C-alpha cells in the first residue's frame, strides 16, 4: 500500500482551512483522515475513525482541551472539520475510572460534553481514542490486518508478524469495555506504535498527523508483505458448467427470491447490484466458497451491511437456467433458516427485547459470474457489493497464510443487534415505493417526466425511456434517486428488450411499468392513409404490448407480482372528430390493459389504465392550445379548464393517478379518468 502523504497537499489544505478559521491540527487531521478514507482496503462506508487532541473555544470564550473525533454518519474519504466534533477531554478521561458504562450512557456522556451541541454523535470508539495519550490516533479495518487476525491462533501470528512494536488486544465489542482494555494494554507497554485488535482491525498513533498515518501504512505493508511472502497455493477451483447462464438471466430470479414477503401478496423488494471482475470471479470459483461464506464477516461492523456473511450459490448452467430458480429459492430458504436460528439462539441468552431483522442475504456469490449486492436502495446494494469485494480481499489473505477464522457468530450477534445500531436502522423509514423499479416510456415528455419525478420522490428508482438519449438522461437526473435514462425507439422490439435489459443490469429487475409514450395523428377515418394508421398502431398499441410483454417476462421471473399502467387517453372511450388514427389504437390499448389484468392477476400482476385529457405536453403544445382555443372563440384558460371542475389538468395530476395505481395494491382492471370531469368520456 502506497503512502500518499504529500507535504505540498497537506500545507495547501492547512492554508485553505486557516482562512476559514480551522486550526492546523484539525486541518491535518482532516488531511490524513481523507487519505485513509479514500482507500477501500483500509475503510469502507463510514467504517474506521480518527481523532486528534487539541483545544477549542466555546461561545463564552473558555478554552477546553478537546478530542476531535470522527462523528457517526461521516465518511472518512470526504470528511470535513465539522465531521470531527470536539468533545471535552477531561470528562471522557474521568470515565476510565468507572467499572461499567452502558452504551446509552456512553453516548449521553459524549453528547453532553460536545463543544457544539448540534454536532453528530461522536464515534462509538471515542473513549478508546480518548484513553490513548497520543495527539493523533488512526483506526482502520485494513483487509491485510484482517488476514492476520481472522485466524484461530491470531495472537501468535500477530506476534510473529509485528513483533513487540504492536500491542495485541483480544476481541471485545466496541464501546467502554474495549476502550478500557485497549488502554490497559497500551499502559503495560507504552513503547508500542499501535494496537492490533483481534478479529477487528488496527489502531496506530503518533505525536503528529504524519506519524500516525505513516505508522498505519507501514504496519499495513508489514501485513501485506507477510501475506505475499507466506502465501500457500489457493484451494482448488470448482468445476463450472460448459456454458454459464448470464447475470441478466438470473438477476430477476434472485431479486425475487431475496424480496421480503409481508404476506398476502405484498413484498418489501430489494435492488440488486451486479459486480464482477477477474479477481472476484477467480476467488468465488474456489471449491471452498460456500464454506468461506458460511464462516462469517471479516470484521464485525460489516454485519450492518451483509448480516452474518454472504450467500454462495452454485454456478448457473445455461442449459438448465429454468431449474435455477428453484436452486436459488432453496439457498435463500437455507440462509433465512440459519439466520433465524442465529437470532433465536443468541437472543435467548439474555432478557433484552430485540426485534429480528429480515432474514434475507445482502450479498450473493455466483461462481463463474460474480456477485450481487442487495439493498433496499441502489446505494445500499452498491455498498453491499463494495463490502463484498473487501470481504474477498480479507478472506483470500487469511486463507493464504492460514485458515479464515473470523469472529464467531455468537460474538457478532450483540454487534448486529446493538441498541445503538438498531436505533439507527429504526430512524431509516422506507418510502412507499422504496426497493421498487419503475420503467416509464415517453419518459422525457411532460407526463413521463412528472411521473418519473413523483415515483422517485416516493422511493422508486426510475428507468426513463425516451427516443432522445439526452432528454431521457435529463429527466432521470431531475427525477433523482439514482434514476437512469435509456434511449429507445419503442416501436422496435429489439430496442425495447435492450431497455429492459438495462433496467435489469442496473437494478436487478422491474416492478412497475408506466407505458406512456404516444403520438397523435389526425384525419377523417374513411380517408386515412393506411400507412399512417398502421404507424399509429405501432406506437399507440403494439409498443404498449411490447413493453408490457417484457415487463411481464421479468415480473414472472421475480415472482413478486407487479403493476402495468397504461396511458390510454380519453380518446379510448370518447372519440374526437378526425382523431381516429389516435383513438382507435388507444381503444385497443385500453382493452389490452384489461387482458393483462385477466391473464396475470393470478401472478399478482395488476394492470390499470389512466385516461387523461387536455394536458399541456408534446401532444398538446402551447401553439396547438392557442390555435384550438382561437378556433372555438374561447380564451386559452377557458379552453384548458373546459371541464366539470373548471380547472386545468396538468401532467402532475396524471402522474398522481399513476402513483395511486402503483400503490393501490387491491385494484386491477381499472380505468381512472384524469380530465377534470368530461361526462361524455365517463366510464360506464
Ligand atoms: Zn473499528
XYZ file of C-alpha atoms in Angstrom, residues 1-680:
680
model
C 0.000 0.000 0.000
C 1.370 3.338 -1.052
C 1.996 6.109 1.468
C 0.130 9.070 -0.032
C 1.383 11.794 2.320
C 2.364 14.864 0.305
C 3.833 17.935 2.044
C 2.513 20.377 -0.545
C -1.017 18.965 -0.465
C -1.008 18.920 3.339
C 0.221 22.527 3.613
C -2.254 23.700 0.982
C -5.129 22.211 2.958
C -3.791 23.795 6.162
C -3.631 27.201 4.410
C -7.127 26.812 2.893
C -8.655 25.890 6.242
C -6.737 28.638 8.060
C -8.749 31.144 6.001
C -11.911 29.563 7.398
C -10.623 29.709 10.954
C -9.748 25.999 11.232
C -6.526 25.466 13.163
C -3.558 23.426 11.909
C -4.070 20.270 13.997
C -7.632 19.837 12.834
C -6.736 20.638 9.207
C -4.040 17.948 9.193
C -6.465 15.606 10.945
C -8.836 16.155 8.022
C -5.986 15.632 5.537
C -4.861 12.177 6.709
C -8.403 11.077 7.520
C -9.228 11.625 3.849
C -6.093 9.753 2.765
C -7.151 6.754 4.856
C -10.809 7.031 3.871
C -10.005 7.067 0.160
C -8.567 3.545 0.306
C -11.248 0.806 0.404
C -8.711 -1.752 1.648
C -8.494 0.359 4.838
C -12.020 1.605 5.480
C -15.405 1.437 3.771
C -18.567 3.497 4.005
C -18.446 5.016 7.452
C -16.095 2.344 8.887
C -12.903 3.327 10.736
C -12.301 6.527 12.684
C -9.621 9.038 13.591
C -9.061 11.693 16.244
C -6.774 14.426 17.418
C -6.347 16.043 20.810
C -6.287 19.796 20.671
C -8.013 22.815 22.210
C -11.301 24.511 21.350
C -13.005 27.680 22.496
C -16.660 27.709 23.475
C -19.228 30.501 22.984
C -18.270 32.380 26.156
C -14.575 32.303 25.312
C -13.478 29.486 27.612
C -10.779 27.261 26.201
C -11.001 23.487 26.643
C -8.784 20.508 25.991
C -10.806 18.506 23.484
C -10.799 15.335 21.476
C -11.862 15.955 17.869
C -13.121 12.538 16.834
C -14.949 11.256 13.777
C -18.698 11.772 14.032
C -21.061 8.966 13.194
C -22.580 9.204 9.721
C -19.459 10.780 8.239
C -17.396 9.037 5.593
C -13.640 9.392 6.193
C -12.902 9.825 2.480
C -14.838 13.097 2.285
C -14.604 14.300 5.879
C -14.784 17.998 6.772
C -13.804 19.618 10.101
C -17.440 19.510 11.256
C -17.281 15.717 10.781
C -14.767 15.641 13.652
C -16.789 17.091 16.550
C -14.879 18.393 19.566
C -15.625 16.662 22.890
C -14.236 17.930 26.210
C -11.429 15.552 27.070
C -11.426 15.699 30.860
C -14.837 14.079 31.465
C -14.003 11.379 28.919
C -10.786 10.563 30.765
C -12.627 10.522 34.085
C -14.899 7.782 32.719
C -11.942 5.395 32.712
C -12.304 5.036 36.463
C -15.812 3.605 36.094
C -16.337 -0.127 36.266
C -19.219 -0.159 33.848
C -20.764 2.234 31.381
C -23.840 1.266 29.365
C -23.796 2.143 25.663
C -26.602 4.659 26.011
C -24.838 6.319 28.951
C -21.601 6.432 26.966
C -23.428 8.235 24.147
C -25.022 10.595 26.663
C -21.640 11.378 28.244
C -20.118 12.089 24.847
C -23.018 14.264 23.693
C -23.168 16.157 26.982
C -19.574 17.240 26.520
C -19.711 18.405 22.926
C -18.494 21.965 22.372
C -21.120 22.332 19.615
C -24.332 20.573 20.686
C -25.524 20.331 17.068
C -22.610 18.005 16.204
C -23.198 14.422 15.068
C -22.734 11.665 17.673
C -19.023 11.104 18.280
C -17.827 7.650 17.167
C -18.599 4.631 19.376
C -14.821 4.227 19.603
C -14.389 7.734 21.088
C -13.312 6.541 24.531
C -10.583 4.335 23.069
C -9.212 7.390 21.267
C -9.506 9.462 24.445
C -7.756 6.941 26.721
C -4.666 6.760 24.478
C -2.290 9.644 25.317
C -1.201 10.450 21.742
C -2.214 13.586 19.937
C -3.238 11.725 16.771
C -4.933 8.324 16.675
C -5.926 6.458 13.492
C -8.142 3.377 13.262
C -8.911 1.249 10.195
C -10.277 -2.185 9.305
C -7.409 -2.948 6.886
C -8.020 -6.127 4.888
C -4.328 -7.090 5.209
C -4.532 -6.796 9.012
C -7.751 -8.831 8.971
C -5.924 -11.601 7.077
C -3.630 -11.864 10.109
C -6.233 -11.520 12.899
C -9.015 -13.629 11.326
C -7.186 -16.809 12.395
C -7.791 -19.285 15.182
C -4.310 -18.678 16.590
C -4.202 -14.982 15.781
C -2.272 -13.890 18.880
C 0.733 -15.983 17.912
C 0.560 -14.810 14.295
C 0.333 -11.152 15.352
C 3.493 -11.608 17.433
C 5.244 -13.319 14.522
C 4.299 -10.620 12.030
C 4.605 -7.449 14.119
C 6.936 -8.396 16.980
C 6.839 -6.178 20.072
C 6.080 -2.979 18.140
C 2.341 -3.550 18.226
C 0.126 -4.394 21.182
C -2.387 -7.231 20.860
C -5.956 -6.643 22.092
C -8.236 -9.701 22.303
C -11.690 -9.328 20.777
C -14.113 -7.183 22.770
C -17.139 -5.471 21.305
C -16.542 -1.757 20.598
C -17.589 0.509 23.473
C -16.469 1.230 27.018
C -15.051 -2.235 27.804
C -12.895 -2.321 24.676
C -11.649 1.222 25.339
C -10.559 0.291 28.865
C -8.938 -2.978 27.818
C -7.034 -1.336 24.958
C -5.826 1.483 27.216
C -4.629 -1.042 29.823
C -2.720 -2.983 27.180
C -1.108 0.236 25.989
C -0.172 1.240 29.549
C 1.519 -2.129 30.061
C 3.947 -1.271 27.238
C 3.827 2.378 26.134
C 6.620 1.746 23.624
C 4.183 0.231 21.111
C 3.362 2.210 17.972
C -0.136 0.848 17.642
C -2.598 -1.825 18.674
C -3.840 -4.813 16.713
C -7.456 -5.609 17.629
C -8.215 -9.290 17.222
C -10.933 -10.033 14.591
C -11.453 -6.296 14.146
C -8.660 -4.011 12.871
C -5.740 -1.773 13.780
C -5.000 1.451 15.691
C -1.841 3.487 15.169
C -0.883 6.692 16.941
C 1.668 9.453 16.914
C 2.641 12.928 18.030
C 1.562 14.418 14.740
C -0.776 13.553 11.883
C 2.001 12.307 9.661
C 3.499 9.948 12.238
C 0.165 8.235 12.975
C -0.561 7.943 9.245
C 2.951 6.710 8.360
C 2.663 4.046 11.030
C -0.728 2.930 9.719
C 0.605 2.491 6.192
C 3.800 0.895 7.487
C 2.057 -1.792 9.538
C -0.461 -2.480 6.796
C 2.508 -3.038 4.490
C 4.139 -5.334 7.050
C 0.931 -7.398 6.972
C 0.656 -7.273 3.168
C 4.269 -8.368 2.772
C 3.812 -11.202 5.235
C 0.761 -12.458 3.329
C 2.579 -12.186 -0.025
C 5.697 -13.969 1.227
C 3.919 -16.727 3.104
C 1.020 -17.447 0.778
C 0.241 -21.085 0.206
C -1.382 -22.134 -3.094
C -5.084 -21.333 -3.436
C -7.698 -24.023 -2.897
C -8.832 -25.977 -5.963
C -11.421 -24.446 -8.244
C -14.940 -25.810 -8.534
C -15.959 -27.372 -11.852
C -18.102 -24.989 -13.890
C -20.767 -25.880 -16.450
C -19.639 -25.756 -20.101
C -21.956 -22.790 -20.699
C -22.865 -20.382 -17.911
C -26.196 -18.579 -17.721
C -25.850 -14.810 -17.959
C -26.186 -12.433 -14.984
C -29.211 -10.875 -16.771
C -30.927 -14.274 -16.921
C -30.630 -14.938 -13.202
C -30.864 -11.407 -11.760
C -34.687 -11.193 -11.686
C -34.983 -14.696 -10.140
C -32.516 -13.754 -7.446
C -34.103 -10.367 -6.828
C -37.474 -12.030 -6.400
C -36.059 -14.649 -4.036
C -34.499 -12.096 -1.675
C -37.613 -9.876 -1.525
C -39.092 -9.952 1.967
C -42.614 -11.421 1.835
C -45.003 -9.455 4.044
C -47.836 -11.869 3.343
C -50.973 -11.667 1.208
C -49.035 -10.937 -1.976
C -47.118 -7.965 -0.585
C -43.329 -7.666 -0.625
C -40.534 -5.409 0.560
C -38.348 -5.590 -2.513
C -34.647 -5.038 -2.853
C -32.418 -3.630 -5.542
C -29.590 -5.864 -6.823
C -26.206 -4.501 -7.860
C -24.208 -6.921 -10.012
C -20.449 -6.655 -9.631
C -17.747 -8.665 -11.348
C -14.022 -8.619 -12.128
C -11.325 -11.198 -12.750
C -10.308 -11.046 -9.094
C -13.883 -11.539 -7.859
C -14.597 -14.478 -10.168
C -11.206 -16.092 -9.513
C -11.924 -16.109 -5.783
C -15.542 -17.204 -5.808
C -14.811 -20.028 -8.251
C -12.995 -21.731 -5.361
C -14.351 -25.170 -4.472
C -14.447 -23.908 -0.847
C -16.517 -20.779 -1.457
C -19.672 -21.962 0.314
C -17.566 -22.894 3.326
C -15.820 -19.497 3.413
C -19.157 -17.681 3.083
C -20.616 -19.668 5.968
C -17.788 -18.714 8.336
C -18.885 -15.087 8.540
C -17.824 -11.479 8.113
C -14.165 -10.403 8.118
C -14.678 -7.523 10.594
C -17.739 -7.132 12.794
C -19.064 -3.812 11.523
C -19.697 -5.436 8.113
C -22.659 -7.212 9.742
C -24.594 -3.931 9.462
C -24.215 -4.310 5.684
C -24.108 -8.034 4.892
C -25.533 -9.577 8.075
C -23.811 -12.832 9.071
C -21.958 -13.105 5.750
C -22.568 -13.795 2.063
C -24.775 -16.456 0.493
C -22.992 -18.665 -2.058
C -24.906 -20.236 -4.949
C -23.722 -22.963 -7.314
C -22.701 -21.860 -10.829
C -25.737 -21.461 -13.134
C -25.815 -23.771 -16.164
C -27.114 -22.042 -19.308
C -28.801 -25.288 -20.360
C -30.670 -25.611 -17.052
C -31.494 -21.984 -16.367
C -35.164 -22.939 -15.900
C -34.219 -25.089 -12.882
C -32.039 -22.412 -11.341
C -34.963 -20.539 -9.815
C -35.621 -23.487 -7.511
C -31.909 -23.702 -6.676
C -31.893 -20.025 -5.675
C -35.065 -20.474 -3.632
C -33.567 -23.425 -1.714
C -30.400 -21.483 -0.920
C -32.286 -18.378 0.209
C -34.523 -20.516 2.425
C -31.488 -22.202 3.958
C -29.843 -18.813 4.565
C -33.012 -17.487 6.195
C -33.348 -20.619 8.351
C -29.757 -20.314 9.579
C -30.315 -16.632 10.269
C -33.442 -17.344 12.324
C -31.554 -19.960 14.318
C -28.694 -17.474 14.869
C -31.165 -14.883 16.119
C -33.186 -17.196 18.326
C -30.165 -18.869 19.938
C -28.388 -15.621 20.761
C -31.459 -13.582 21.612
C -32.420 -16.165 24.240
C -29.141 -15.642 26.136
C -30.404 -12.530 27.941
C -33.674 -10.728 28.528
C -33.046 -7.790 26.209
C -36.055 -7.271 23.953
C -34.960 -7.291 20.303
C -36.805 -7.329 17.013
C -35.454 -9.795 14.474
C -34.327 -8.069 11.285
C -35.323 -9.597 7.949
C -33.550 -12.861 7.182
C -32.524 -12.175 3.606
C -28.902 -12.201 2.407
C -27.359 -8.894 1.305
C -24.568 -10.389 -0.762
C -24.849 -13.339 -3.165
C -21.795 -15.012 -4.686
C -22.334 -16.733 -8.036
C -19.346 -18.811 -9.238
C -18.437 -18.122 -12.844
C -20.304 -14.821 -12.904
C -19.567 -12.506 -9.954
C -21.639 -11.226 -7.080
C -24.865 -9.385 -6.397
C -25.159 -6.832 -3.613
C -28.735 -6.460 -2.345
C -30.232 -3.483 -0.577
C -33.457 -1.539 -0.217
C -31.901 1.194 -2.371
C -29.332 1.117 -5.160
C -26.955 2.909 -2.801
C -27.304 0.186 -0.162
C -26.956 -2.539 -2.818
C -23.729 -0.959 -4.074
C -22.406 -0.657 -0.527
C -23.076 -4.394 -0.075
C -21.046 -5.072 -3.249
C -18.217 -2.813 -2.038
C -18.210 -4.654 1.271
C -18.221 -7.947 -0.652
C -15.058 -7.004 -2.513
C -13.273 -6.233 0.747
C -14.598 -9.415 2.357
C -12.988 -11.304 -0.539
C -9.674 -9.447 -0.010
C -9.572 -10.318 3.669
C -10.637 -13.962 3.232
C -8.173 -14.519 0.394
C -5.359 -13.180 2.573
C -6.449 -15.180 5.620
C -6.649 -18.404 3.601
C -3.239 -17.667 2.058
C -1.467 -17.645 5.440
C -3.692 -19.989 7.429
C -7.408 -20.594 7.713
C -10.047 -17.830 7.666
C -11.492 -17.887 11.177
C -13.398 -14.664 11.816
C -15.353 -13.548 14.851
C -17.841 -16.219 15.945
C -21.475 -15.584 15.165
C -22.271 -15.592 18.869
C -19.859 -12.667 19.299
C -21.188 -10.995 16.161
C -24.778 -11.052 17.394
C -24.510 -8.360 20.089
C -22.950 -6.083 17.493
C -25.552 -6.646 14.772
C -28.289 -6.183 17.379
C -26.543 -3.407 19.232
C -29.101 -0.972 20.609
C -27.210 1.914 19.016
C -27.308 0.263 15.594
C -30.948 -0.766 15.915
C -31.846 2.822 16.725
C -30.022 3.926 13.580
C -31.976 1.460 11.431
C -35.300 2.365 13.012
C -34.832 6.006 12.060
C -34.401 4.996 8.424
C -38.081 4.694 7.416
C -38.704 3.455 3.872
C -40.861 5.412 1.429
C -43.965 3.863 -0.187
C -42.043 2.672 -3.278
C -38.626 2.021 -1.698
C -36.999 -1.006 -3.318
C -39.115 -0.802 -6.467
C -38.061 -0.126 -10.036
C -40.370 1.718 -12.434
C -39.814 1.797 -16.202
C -41.527 4.734 -17.936
C -41.846 5.101 -21.698
C -42.179 8.556 -23.180
C -40.267 9.335 -20.017
C -38.859 12.683 -21.117
C -42.279 14.104 -22.094
C -44.379 16.213 -19.751
C -46.361 13.325 -18.214
C -43.409 10.882 -18.295
C -41.007 13.261 -16.589
C -43.584 14.277 -13.960
C -44.269 10.576 -13.288
C -40.557 9.735 -13.021
C -40.063 12.548 -10.512
C -43.103 11.665 -8.418
C -42.205 7.955 -8.312
C -38.578 8.740 -7.441
C -39.751 11.103 -4.677
C -41.735 8.153 -3.341
C -38.678 5.903 -3.213
C -38.671 4.141 -6.606
C -35.712 4.072 -8.962
C -36.930 5.210 -12.395
C -35.782 3.936 -15.773
C -36.696 6.830 -18.053
C -37.082 5.516 -21.617
C -37.320 8.021 -24.437
C -36.366 8.337 -28.111
C -33.954 11.117 -27.218
C -30.993 9.954 -25.114
C -30.110 13.397 -23.778
C -33.657 14.224 -22.805
C -34.049 10.814 -21.134
C -30.867 11.397 -19.140
C -32.009 14.880 -18.180
C -35.448 13.683 -16.992
C -33.752 10.900 -14.995
C -31.425 13.417 -13.388
C -34.330 15.669 -12.478
C -36.208 12.702 -11.050
C -33.218 11.895 -8.802
C -32.822 8.817 -6.577
C -30.224 7.289 -8.935
C -32.747 7.058 -11.763
C -31.346 6.336 -15.230
C -32.188 7.448 -18.765
C -32.290 4.953 -21.638
C -32.713 5.825 -25.319
C -35.031 3.522 -27.267
C -37.442 3.558 -30.169
C -40.145 1.519 -28.504
C -41.703 0.512 -31.833
C -38.593 -1.657 -32.318
C -38.923 -4.794 -30.154
C -35.141 -5.245 -30.001
C -34.705 -1.765 -28.556
C -37.493 -2.447 -26.053
C -35.715 -5.618 -24.990
C -32.444 -3.697 -24.656
C -34.117 -1.065 -22.447
C -35.442 -3.761 -20.097
C -32.041 -5.495 -20.110
C -30.533 -2.215 -18.973
C -33.055 -1.937 -16.127
C -32.110 -5.477 -15.054
C -28.383 -4.765 -15.354
C -28.552 -1.656 -13.161
C -31.290 -2.521 -10.644
C -31.828 -6.270 -10.984
C -35.411 -6.147 -12.337
C -38.598 -4.151 -12.861
C -41.740 -3.882 -10.686
C -43.810 -1.150 -12.307
C -44.340 -0.285 -15.947
C -45.761 3.087 -16.936
C -46.487 2.617 -20.640
C -46.944 6.231 -21.500
C -45.396 7.056 -24.884
C -47.827 8.072 -27.599
C -48.321 10.407 -30.520
C -51.431 11.756 -32.282
C -52.158 11.796 -35.968
C -55.253 13.456 -37.419
C -57.571 12.792 -40.350
C -61.105 11.546 -41.069
C -61.072 7.794 -40.592
C -62.580 6.913 -44.000
C -59.943 8.886 -45.841
C -56.889 7.951 -43.750
C -53.767 6.699 -45.391
C -53.359 3.068 -44.329
C -49.685 3.579 -43.650
C -50.483 6.382 -41.221
C -52.994 4.296 -39.294
C -50.524 1.403 -39.146
C -47.839 3.774 -37.924
C -50.153 4.960 -35.166
C -50.948 1.358 -34.237
C -47.208 0.639 -33.976
C -46.740 3.338 -31.330
C -50.172 3.602 -29.713
C -50.879 -0.107 -29.489
C -48.031 -2.500 -30.397
C -45.400 -0.598 -28.415
C -47.668 -0.889 -25.323
C -47.909 -4.625 -25.975
C -44.164 -4.937 -26.479
C -43.209 -3.156 -23.235
C -45.916 -4.994 -21.290
C -44.646 -8.357 -22.584
C -41.131 -7.552 -21.425
C -42.316 -6.290 -18.054
C -44.398 -9.440 -17.501
C -41.480 -11.680 -18.537
C -39.334 -10.122 -15.791
C -42.165 -9.961 -13.225
C -42.860 -13.692 -13.657
C -39.158 -14.468 -13.096
C -39.186 -12.343 -9.946
C -42.401 -13.912 -8.691
C -43.277 -10.831 -6.624
C -46.174 -9.501 -8.701
C -46.014 -6.090 -10.303
C -48.033 -3.314 -11.904
C -48.669 -2.436 -15.535
C -50.011 1.070 -16.078
C -51.136 2.318 -19.478
C -51.763 5.866 -20.592
C -54.803 5.274 -22.800
C -56.224 8.816 -23.129
C -59.817 9.976 -23.135
C -59.832 9.082 -26.847
C -60.043 5.396 -25.911
C -63.661 5.853 -24.804
C -64.805 9.131 -26.289
C -63.623 9.641 -29.862
C -62.864 13.134 -31.069
C -63.631 14.152 -34.628
C -60.791 13.394 -37.090
C -58.878 11.743 -34.254
C -59.471 8.107 -35.234
C -55.854 7.388 -36.034
C -55.108 8.123 -32.374
C -58.302 6.927 -30.694
C -58.693 3.525 -32.361
C -55.320 2.065 -31.256
C -55.799 3.699 -27.825
C -59.128 1.873 -27.509
C -57.280 -1.349 -28.299
C -54.697 -0.467 -25.638
C -57.446 0.061 -23.064
C -58.627 -3.446 -23.842
C -55.023 -4.669 -23.727
C -54.800 -3.410 -20.153
C -57.860 -5.468 -19.203
C -56.488 -8.538 -20.977
C -53.275 -8.342 -18.927
C -55.321 -7.907 -15.756
C -57.242 -11.069 -16.620
C -54.328 -13.222 -17.742
C -51.823 -12.315 -14.998
C -53.926 -11.497 -11.942
C -53.154 -14.926 -10.522
C -49.455 -13.964 -10.534
C -50.102 -10.799 -8.547
C -49.566 -8.638 -11.608
C -52.061 -5.789 -11.712
C -52.973 -3.841 -14.832
C -54.695 -0.466 -14.923
C -55.228 2.378 -17.337
C -55.305 6.129 -16.957
C -57.459 8.219 -19.273
C -56.010 11.685 -19.363
C -57.302 14.577 -21.421
C -56.153 18.022 -22.472
C -52.763 18.033 -20.742
C -50.159 20.599 -21.781
C -47.475 18.362 -23.340
C -45.686 17.349 -26.533
C -49.069 16.114 -27.787
C -50.867 19.332 -26.921
C -48.343 22.122 -27.345
C -48.825 25.763 -26.408
C -49.166 26.587 -30.134
C -51.927 23.976 -30.538
C -53.701 25.319 -27.473
C -53.592 28.833 -28.942
C -54.966 27.670 -32.298
C -57.708 25.424 -30.904
C -58.931 27.903 -28.325
C -58.897 30.567 -31.026
C -60.936 28.359 -33.380
C -63.536 27.877 -30.643
C -63.577 31.551 -29.766
C -62.662 30.944 -26.105
C -59.661 32.053 -24.104
C -56.729 29.647 -23.684
C -57.563 29.469 -19.998
C -61.200 28.596 -20.627
C -60.164 26.048 -23.242
C -57.754 24.310 -20.849
C -60.234 24.361 -17.988
C -63.292 23.443 -20.090
C -64.306 20.562 -17.803
C -66.775 19.911 -14.986
C -64.421 21.211 -12.328
C -63.462 24.234 -14.400
C -59.755 23.666 -13.652
C -56.798 22.969 -15.913
C -55.489 19.413 -15.560
C -51.698 19.071 -15.502
C -49.064 16.397 -16.073
C -48.655 16.318 -12.267
C -52.284 15.245 -11.916
C -51.717 12.362 -14.333
C -48.527 11.371 -12.500
C -50.552 11.345 -9.262
C -53.057 8.927 -10.836
C -50.223 6.583 -11.883
C -48.798 6.745 -8.365
C -52.190 5.969 -6.898
C -52.402 2.857 -9.086
C -48.875 1.809 -8.190
C -49.879 1.853 -4.509
C -53.483 0.629 -4.703
C -52.499 -2.992 -4.315
C -56.002 -4.424 -4.475
C -57.013 -2.631 -7.684
C -56.701 -4.175 -11.136
C -58.534 -3.936 -14.494
C -59.437 -0.384 -13.565
C -59.556 2.792 -15.601
C -59.002 6.135 -13.939
C -60.070 9.344 -15.570
C -57.896 12.431 -15.165
C -59.642 15.114 -17.135
C -61.306 17.439 -14.635
C -64.644 15.839 -15.496
C -65.877 15.126 -19.027
C -69.283 13.463 -18.790
C -69.142 12.192 -22.376
